[in-house]
PDB file of C-alpha atoms and ligand atoms in Angstrom:
ATOM      1  CA  UNK A 378     125.521 104.140 144.352  1.00 88.00           C
ATOM      2  CA  UNK A 379     127.913 102.332 146.932  1.00 96.00           C
ATOM      3  CA  UNK A 380     130.719 105.026 147.540  1.00 97.00           C
ATOM      4  CA  UNK A 381     132.698 102.607 145.436  1.00 98.00           C
ATOM      5  CA  UNK A 382     131.102 103.254 143.049  1.00 98.00           C
ATOM      6  CA  UNK A 383     131.023 106.468 142.833  1.00 98.00           C
ATOM      7  CA  UNK A 384     135.066 106.662 143.855  1.00 98.00           C
ATOM      8  CA  UNK A 385     135.675 104.369 140.605  1.00 98.00           C
ATOM      9  CA  UNK A 386     133.645 105.887 138.397  1.00 98.00           C
ATOM     10  CA  UNK A 387     134.062 109.450 138.626  1.00 98.00           C
ATOM     11  CA  UNK A 388     136.102 111.251 136.377  1.00 98.00           C
ATOM     12  CA  UNK A 389     137.829 114.684 135.258  1.00 98.00           C
ATOM     13  CA  UNK A 390     134.850 116.210 132.652  1.00 98.00           C
ATOM     14  CA  UNK A 391     135.867 119.422 130.558  1.00 98.00           C
ATOM     15  CA  UNK A 392     133.152 119.415 128.055  1.00 98.00           C
ATOM     16  CA  UNK A 393     129.032 120.079 129.473  1.00 98.00           C
ATOM     17  CA  UNK A 394     125.803 120.197 128.201  1.00 98.00           C
ATOM     18  CA  UNK A 395     124.623 123.447 128.551  1.00 96.00           C
ATOM     19  CA  UNK A 396     121.175 122.819 130.752  1.00 96.00           C
ATOM     20  CA  UNK A 397     121.381 124.467 133.465  1.00 98.00           C
ATOM     21  CA  UNK A 398     121.807 122.442 136.881  1.00 98.00           C
ATOM     22  CA  UNK A 399     118.365 121.787 138.417  1.00 98.00           C
ATOM     23  CA  UNK A 400     119.142 123.594 142.350  1.00 98.00           C
ATOM     24  CA  UNK A 401     117.544 120.652 144.528  1.00 98.00           C
ATOM     25  CA  UNK A 402     121.082 118.951 142.870  1.00 98.00           C
ATOM     26  CA  UNK A 403     122.824 121.691 143.587  1.00 98.00           C
ATOM     27  CA  UNK A 404     121.602 122.022 147.254  1.00 98.00           C
ATOM     28  CA  UNK A 405     122.152 118.116 147.517  1.00 98.00           C
ATOM     29  CA  UNK A 406     126.129 118.917 146.933  1.00 98.00           C
ATOM     30  CA  UNK A 407     126.680 121.605 148.835  1.00 98.00           C
ATOM     31  CA  UNK A 408     125.113 119.790 151.886  1.00 98.00           C
ATOM     32  CA  UNK A 409     127.632 116.414 151.325  1.00 98.00           C
ATOM     33  CA  UNK A 410     130.341 119.918 151.303  1.00 98.00           C
ATOM     34  CA  UNK A 411     128.737 121.214 154.273  1.00 98.00           C
ATOM     35  CA  UNK A 412     129.134 117.571 156.318  1.00 98.00           C
ATOM     36  CA  UNK A 413     132.445 117.622 155.419  1.00 98.00           C
ATOM     37  CA  UNK A 414     134.829 116.845 158.606  1.00 98.00           C
ATOM     38  CA  UNK A 415     137.519 120.471 158.655  1.00 98.00           C
ATOM     39  CA  UNK A 416     140.780 121.146 161.537  1.00 97.00           C
ATOM     40  CA  UNK A 417     138.855 121.582 165.373  1.00 96.00           C
ATOM     41  CA  UNK A 418     135.601 121.855 163.699  1.00 98.00           C
ATOM     42  CA  UNK A 419     136.628 125.067 162.154  1.00 98.00           C
ATOM     43  CA  UNK A 420     134.302 124.737 158.797  1.00 98.00           C
ATOM     44  CA  UNK A 421     136.668 127.589 157.107  1.00 98.00           C
ATOM     45  CA  UNK A 422     134.743 127.512 153.449  1.00 98.00           C
ATOM     46  CA  UNK A 423     132.301 130.023 151.839  1.00 98.00           C
ATOM     47  CA  UNK A 424     131.124 127.718 148.347  1.00 98.00           C
ATOM     48  CA  UNK A 425     129.620 130.161 145.677  1.00 99.00           C
ATOM     49  CA  UNK A 426     127.212 129.333 143.066  1.00 98.00           C
ATOM     50  CA  UNK A 427     128.140 130.618 139.906  1.00 98.00           C
ATOM     51  CA  UNK A 428     125.331 130.693 136.976  1.00 98.00           C
ATOM     52  CA  UNK A 429     125.251 133.994 135.615  1.00 98.00           C
ATOM     53  CA  UNK A 430     126.752 133.952 132.335  1.00 98.00           C
ATOM     54  CA  UNK A 431     128.900 136.786 132.601  1.00 98.00           C
ATOM     55  CA  UNK A 432     130.187 136.229 136.313  1.00 98.00           C
ATOM     56  CA  UNK A 433     131.420 132.671 134.905  1.00 98.00           C
ATOM     57  CA  UNK A 434     132.959 134.525 131.786  1.00 98.00           C
ATOM     58  CA  UNK A 435     134.780 136.807 134.037  1.00 98.00           C
ATOM     59  CA  UNK A 436     135.796 134.018 136.588  1.00 98.00           C
ATOM     60  CA  UNK A 437     136.871 131.599 133.497  1.00 98.00           C
ATOM     61  CA  UNK A 438     139.452 134.903 132.323  1.00 98.00           C
ATOM     62  CA  UNK A 439     140.969 133.537 134.935  1.00 98.00           C
ATOM     63  CA  UNK A 440     143.530 131.529 133.123  1.00 98.00           C
ATOM     64  CA  UNK A 441     140.387 128.502 132.531  1.00 97.00           C
ATOM     65  CA  UNK A 442     138.737 129.575 129.326  1.00 98.00           C
ATOM     66  CA  UNK A 443     136.745 126.134 129.078  1.00 98.00           C
ATOM     67  CA  UNK A 444     135.312 126.214 132.086  1.00 98.00           C
ATOM     68  CA  UNK A 445     132.607 129.075 131.633  1.00 97.00           C
ATOM     69  CA  UNK A 446     131.032 126.720 129.300  1.00 97.00           C
ATOM     70  CA  UNK A 447     129.303 124.634 132.237  1.00 98.00           C
ATOM     71  CA  UNK A 448     126.515 125.896 132.948  1.00 98.00           C
ATOM     72  CA  UNK A 449     127.747 126.080 137.035  1.00 98.00           C
ATOM     73  CA  UNK A 450     131.037 127.180 138.534  1.00 98.00           C
ATOM     74  CA  UNK A 451     131.100 126.399 142.442  1.00 99.00           C
ATOM     75  CA  UNK A 452     134.343 128.205 143.649  1.00 99.00           C
ATOM     76  CA  UNK A 453     135.310 127.250 147.137  1.00 98.00           C
ATOM     77  CA  UNK A 454     136.899 129.608 149.537  1.00 98.00           C
ATOM     78  CA  UNK A 455     138.471 129.273 152.960  1.00 98.00           C
ATOM     79  CA  UNK A 456     139.790 131.767 155.286  1.00 98.00           C
ATOM     80  CA  UNK A 457     142.169 130.851 157.014  1.00 97.00           C
ATOM     81  CA  UNK A 458     142.159 132.483 160.366  1.00 96.00           C
ATOM     82  CA  UNK A 459     138.777 130.053 161.383  1.00 97.00           C
ATOM     83  CA  UNK A 460     141.286 126.661 160.285  1.00 97.00           C
ATOM     84  CA  UNK A 461     144.585 126.193 161.877  1.00 95.00           C
ATOM     85  CA  UNK A 462     148.184 125.773 161.537  1.00 92.00           C
ATOM     86  CA  UNK A 463     150.918 123.570 162.889  1.00 90.00           C
ATOM     87  CA  UNK A 464     154.521 125.162 162.354  1.00 91.00           C
ATOM     88  CA  UNK A 465     154.174 125.567 158.501  1.00 88.00           C
ATOM     89  CA  UNK A 466     151.658 123.599 157.317  1.00 90.00           C
ATOM     90  CA  UNK A 467     147.916 125.812 157.106  1.00 94.00           C
ATOM     91  CA  UNK A 468     145.004 123.143 157.871  1.00 97.00           C
ATOM     92  CA  UNK A 469     142.904 125.224 155.379  1.00 98.00           C
ATOM     93  CA  UNK A 470     144.020 123.707 152.529  1.00 97.00           C
ATOM     94  CA  UNK A 471     142.990 120.555 153.847  1.00 98.00           C
ATOM     95  CA  UNK A 472     139.895 121.737 154.817  1.00 98.00           C
ATOM     96  CA  UNK A 473     139.020 122.610 151.137  1.00 98.00           C
ATOM     97  CA  UNK A 474     140.346 119.942 150.155  1.00 98.00           C
ATOM     98  CA  UNK A 475     138.340 117.812 151.920  1.00 98.00           C
ATOM     99  CA  UNK A 476     135.166 119.185 151.410  1.00 98.00           C
ATOM    100  CA  UNK A 477     135.682 119.553 147.598  1.00 98.00           C
ATOM    101  CA  UNK A 478     136.208 116.084 147.425  1.00 98.00           C
ATOM    102  CA  UNK A 479     132.940 115.649 149.629  1.00 98.00           C
ATOM    103  CA  UNK A 480     130.976 117.466 146.681  1.00 98.00           C
ATOM    104  CA  UNK A 481     132.526 116.453 143.795  1.00 98.00           C
ATOM    105  CA  UNK A 482     131.448 112.661 144.741  1.00 98.00           C
ATOM    106  CA  UNK A 483     128.493 114.334 145.649  1.00 98.00           C
ATOM    107  CA  UNK A 484     127.972 115.216 142.242  1.00 98.00           C
ATOM    108  CA  UNK A 485     128.918 112.554 140.722  1.00 98.00           C
ATOM    109  CA  UNK A 486     126.196 110.848 142.949  1.00 98.00           C
ATOM    110  CA  UNK A 487     124.157 113.340 141.345  1.00 98.00           C
ATOM    111  CA  UNK A 488     125.199 112.526 137.337  1.00 98.00           C
ATOM    112  CA  UNK A 489     126.689 115.730 137.311  1.00 98.00           C
ATOM    113  CA  UNK A 490     130.094 116.406 135.928  1.00 98.00           C
ATOM    114  CA  UNK A 491     133.095 118.543 137.330  1.00 99.00           C
ATOM    115  CA  UNK A 492     136.943 118.785 137.433  1.00 98.00           C
ATOM    116  CA  UNK A 493     138.744 120.154 140.345  1.00 98.00           C
ATOM    117  CA  UNK A 494     140.447 123.686 139.250  1.00 98.00           C
ATOM    118  CA  UNK A 495     143.682 124.120 141.428  1.00 98.00           C
ATOM    119  CA  UNK A 496     145.556 126.160 139.121  1.00 97.00           C
ATOM    120  CA  UNK A 497     144.114 129.826 138.140  1.00 98.00           C
ATOM    121  CA  UNK A 498     144.894 133.608 138.980  1.00 98.00           C
ATOM    122  CA  UNK A 499     142.947 134.545 142.351  1.00 98.00           C
ATOM    123  CA  UNK A 500     143.033 138.354 141.860  1.00 98.00           C
ATOM    124  CA  UNK A 501     141.295 137.669 138.754  1.00 98.00           C
ATOM    125  CA  UNK A 502     138.517 135.287 140.513  1.00 98.00           C
ATOM    126  CA  UNK A 503     138.602 138.069 143.645  1.00 98.00           C
ATOM    127  CA  UNK A 504     137.546 140.471 141.393  1.00 98.00           C
ATOM    128  CA  UNK A 505     134.800 139.034 139.529  1.00 98.00           C
ATOM    129  CA  UNK A 506     133.065 137.528 142.747  1.00 98.00           C
ATOM    130  CA  UNK A 507     134.507 140.478 145.785  1.00 98.00           C
ATOM    131  CA  UNK A 508     135.777 138.044 147.579  1.00 98.00           C
ATOM    132  CA  UNK A 509     136.981 140.214 150.844  1.00 98.00           C
ATOM    133  CA  UNK A 510     141.015 140.547 151.121  1.00 98.00           C
ATOM    134  CA  UNK A 511     140.827 138.099 154.053  1.00 98.00           C
ATOM    135  CA  UNK A 512     139.595 135.144 152.659  1.00 98.00           C
ATOM    136  CA  UNK A 513     142.224 132.769 150.055  1.00 98.00           C
ATOM    137  CA  UNK A 514     140.279 130.935 146.599  1.00 98.00           C
ATOM    138  CA  UNK A 515     141.530 127.732 146.866  1.00 98.00           C
ATOM    139  CA  UNK A 516     139.765 125.450 144.218  1.00 98.00           C
ATOM    140  CA  UNK A 517     136.931 125.566 141.765  1.00 98.00           C
ATOM    141  CA  UNK A 518     135.514 122.898 139.415  1.00 98.00           C
ATOM    142  CA  UNK A 519     132.920 123.687 136.472  1.00 98.00           C
ATOM    143  CA  UNK A 520     129.411 121.499 137.593  1.00 98.00           C
ATOM    144  CA  UNK A 521     127.089 120.134 134.790  1.00 98.00           C
ATOM    145  CA  UNK A 522     125.353 117.187 132.430  1.00 98.00           C
ATOM    146  CA  UNK A 523     129.028 115.629 131.348  1.00 98.00           C
ATOM    147  CA  UNK A 524     129.550 115.519 127.630  1.00 98.00           C
ATOM    148  CA  UNK A 525     132.211 113.117 127.476  1.00 98.00           C
ATOM    149  CA  UNK A 526     132.613 109.854 128.782  1.00 97.00           C
ATOM    150  CA  UNK A 527     136.444 109.976 129.428  1.00 98.00           C
ATOM    151  CA  UNK A 528     138.335 106.965 130.594  1.00 98.00           C
ATOM    152  CA  UNK A 529     139.420 106.245 133.838  1.00 98.00           C
ATOM    153  CA  UNK A 530     142.827 108.287 134.139  1.00 98.00           C
ATOM    154  CA  UNK A 531     145.931 105.890 135.096  1.00 98.00           C
ATOM    155  CA  UNK A 532     147.023 104.979 138.760  1.00 98.00           C
ATOM    156  CA  UNK A 533     149.658 103.739 140.508  1.00 98.00           C
ATOM    157  CA  UNK A 534     149.503 100.109 141.317  1.00 98.00           C
ATOM    158  CA  UNK A 535     148.437  99.705 145.594  1.00 97.00           C
ATOM    159  CA  UNK A 536     152.028  98.029 145.976  1.00 96.00           C
ATOM    160  CA  UNK A 537     153.617 101.434 145.161  1.00 97.00           C
ATOM    161  CA  UNK A 538     151.571 104.074 147.422  1.00 98.00           C
ATOM    162  CA  UNK A 539     151.797 101.086 150.568  1.00 98.00           C
ATOM    163  CA  UNK A 540     153.944 100.312 152.945  1.00 97.00           C
ATOM    164  CA  UNK A 541     153.575  97.824 156.210  1.00 97.00           C
ATOM    165  CA  UNK A 542     154.179  99.388 159.630  1.00 98.00           C
ATOM    166  CA  UNK A 543     157.139 101.786 158.191  1.00 98.00           C
ATOM    167  CA  UNK A 544     158.378 103.455 154.778  1.00 97.00           C
ATOM    168  CA  UNK A 545     161.830 101.622 155.202  1.00 97.00           C
TER     169      UNK A 545
HETATM  170  C1  FMN B 332     144.426 119.574 142.888  1.00 88.58           C
HETATM  171  C2  FMN B 332     143.577 119.198 142.189  1.00 88.58           C
HETATM  172  C3  FMN B 332     143.926 120.292 140.864  1.00 88.58           C
HETATM  173  C4  FMN B 332     143.433 120.283 139.872  1.00 88.58           C
HETATM  174  N1  FMN B 332     144.042 121.482 139.025  1.00 88.58           N
HETATM  175  C5  FMN B 332     143.479 121.098 137.709  1.00 88.58           C
HETATM  176  C6  FMN B 332     143.245 122.780 136.879  1.00 88.58           C
HETATM  177  O1  FMN B 332     143.874 123.128 136.831  1.00 88.58           O
HETATM  178  N2  FMN B 332     142.735 122.724 135.928  1.00 88.58           N
HETATM  179  C7  FMN B 332     142.675 120.736 135.290  1.00 88.58           C
HETATM  180  O2  FMN B 332     142.606 120.544 133.930  1.00 88.58           O
HETATM  181  N3  FMN B 332     142.461 119.846 135.708  1.00 88.58           N
HETATM  182  C8  FMN B 332     142.772 120.032 137.600  1.00 88.58           C
HETATM  183  N4  FMN B 332     142.794 118.498 138.090  1.00 88.58           N
HETATM  184  C9  FMN B 332     142.110 117.430 137.715  1.00 88.58           C
HETATM  185  C10 FMN B 332     143.433 116.376 137.157  1.00 88.58           C
HETATM  186  O3  FMN B 332     144.474 116.730 136.204  1.00 88.58           O
HETATM  187  C11 FMN B 332     142.336 115.467 137.464  1.00 88.58           C
HETATM  188  O4  FMN B 332     142.333 114.296 138.322  1.00 88.58           O
HETATM  189  C12 FMN B 332     143.833 113.850 136.964  1.00 88.58           C
HETATM  190  O5  FMN B 332     144.179 114.146 135.580  1.00 88.58           O
HETATM  191  C13 FMN B 332     143.273 112.574 137.208  1.00 88.58           C
HETATM  192  O6  FMN B 332     141.999 112.632 136.288  1.00 88.58           O
HETATM  193  P1  FMN B 332     140.908 112.372 137.017  1.00 88.58           P
HETATM  194  O7  FMN B 332     140.197 113.407 137.651  1.00 88.58           O
HETATM  195  O8  FMN B 332     139.817 111.996 135.348  1.00 88.58           O
HETATM  196  O9  FMN B 332     140.636 110.966 137.674  1.00 88.58           O
HETATM  197  C14 FMN B 332     143.223 119.154 139.075  1.00 88.58           C
HETATM  198  C15 FMN B 332     143.429 117.765 140.208  1.00 88.58           C
HETATM  199  C16 FMN B 332     142.920 118.264 141.978  1.00 88.58           C
HETATM  200  C17 FMN B 332     143.148 117.110 142.512  1.00 88.58           C
END
């Protein structure tokens, strides 16, 4: 699939079929995340692939009950010390954002749905997955065959989001 087609056709998917995700597809999307760029090449990430129904249930209790119906959930953790900071700007969030987007686009290319989950109770997920206190849990996504085909959500026109040479 052409890169622009993948970017254009991806949607956040919130309804999934229960069929398990083949391991080779999980491997392909983790490979896309592994190849992401990061601050000083720190690669501060760990991705936890959860398919065990009991553990999925516990992760979903962090405020997104619907995600337990997906056959898999991928949780992205960061070790901020393996990334960097400039003043009050911590780069681990950017590192994870880029790697997650690689993962999400690769999933779409594999015919799988995802949905960024940015809001959740971190402590609930930490306990469910045994994530050590020095790591931050930044994001997660359900993963599986889509059971819905949402319309494209609106985007601002290009003349509202880009300027030539200077802001003003
Ligand atoms: C950083 C980030 C966090 C998000 N967090 C959530 C979330 O917690 N729950 C959810 O249902 N969707 C979440 N989303 C999905 C957005 O709502 C979605 O991307 C947006 O509405 C555009 O729809 P589309 O992805 O289908 O183009 C998040 C997206 C991003 C990029």
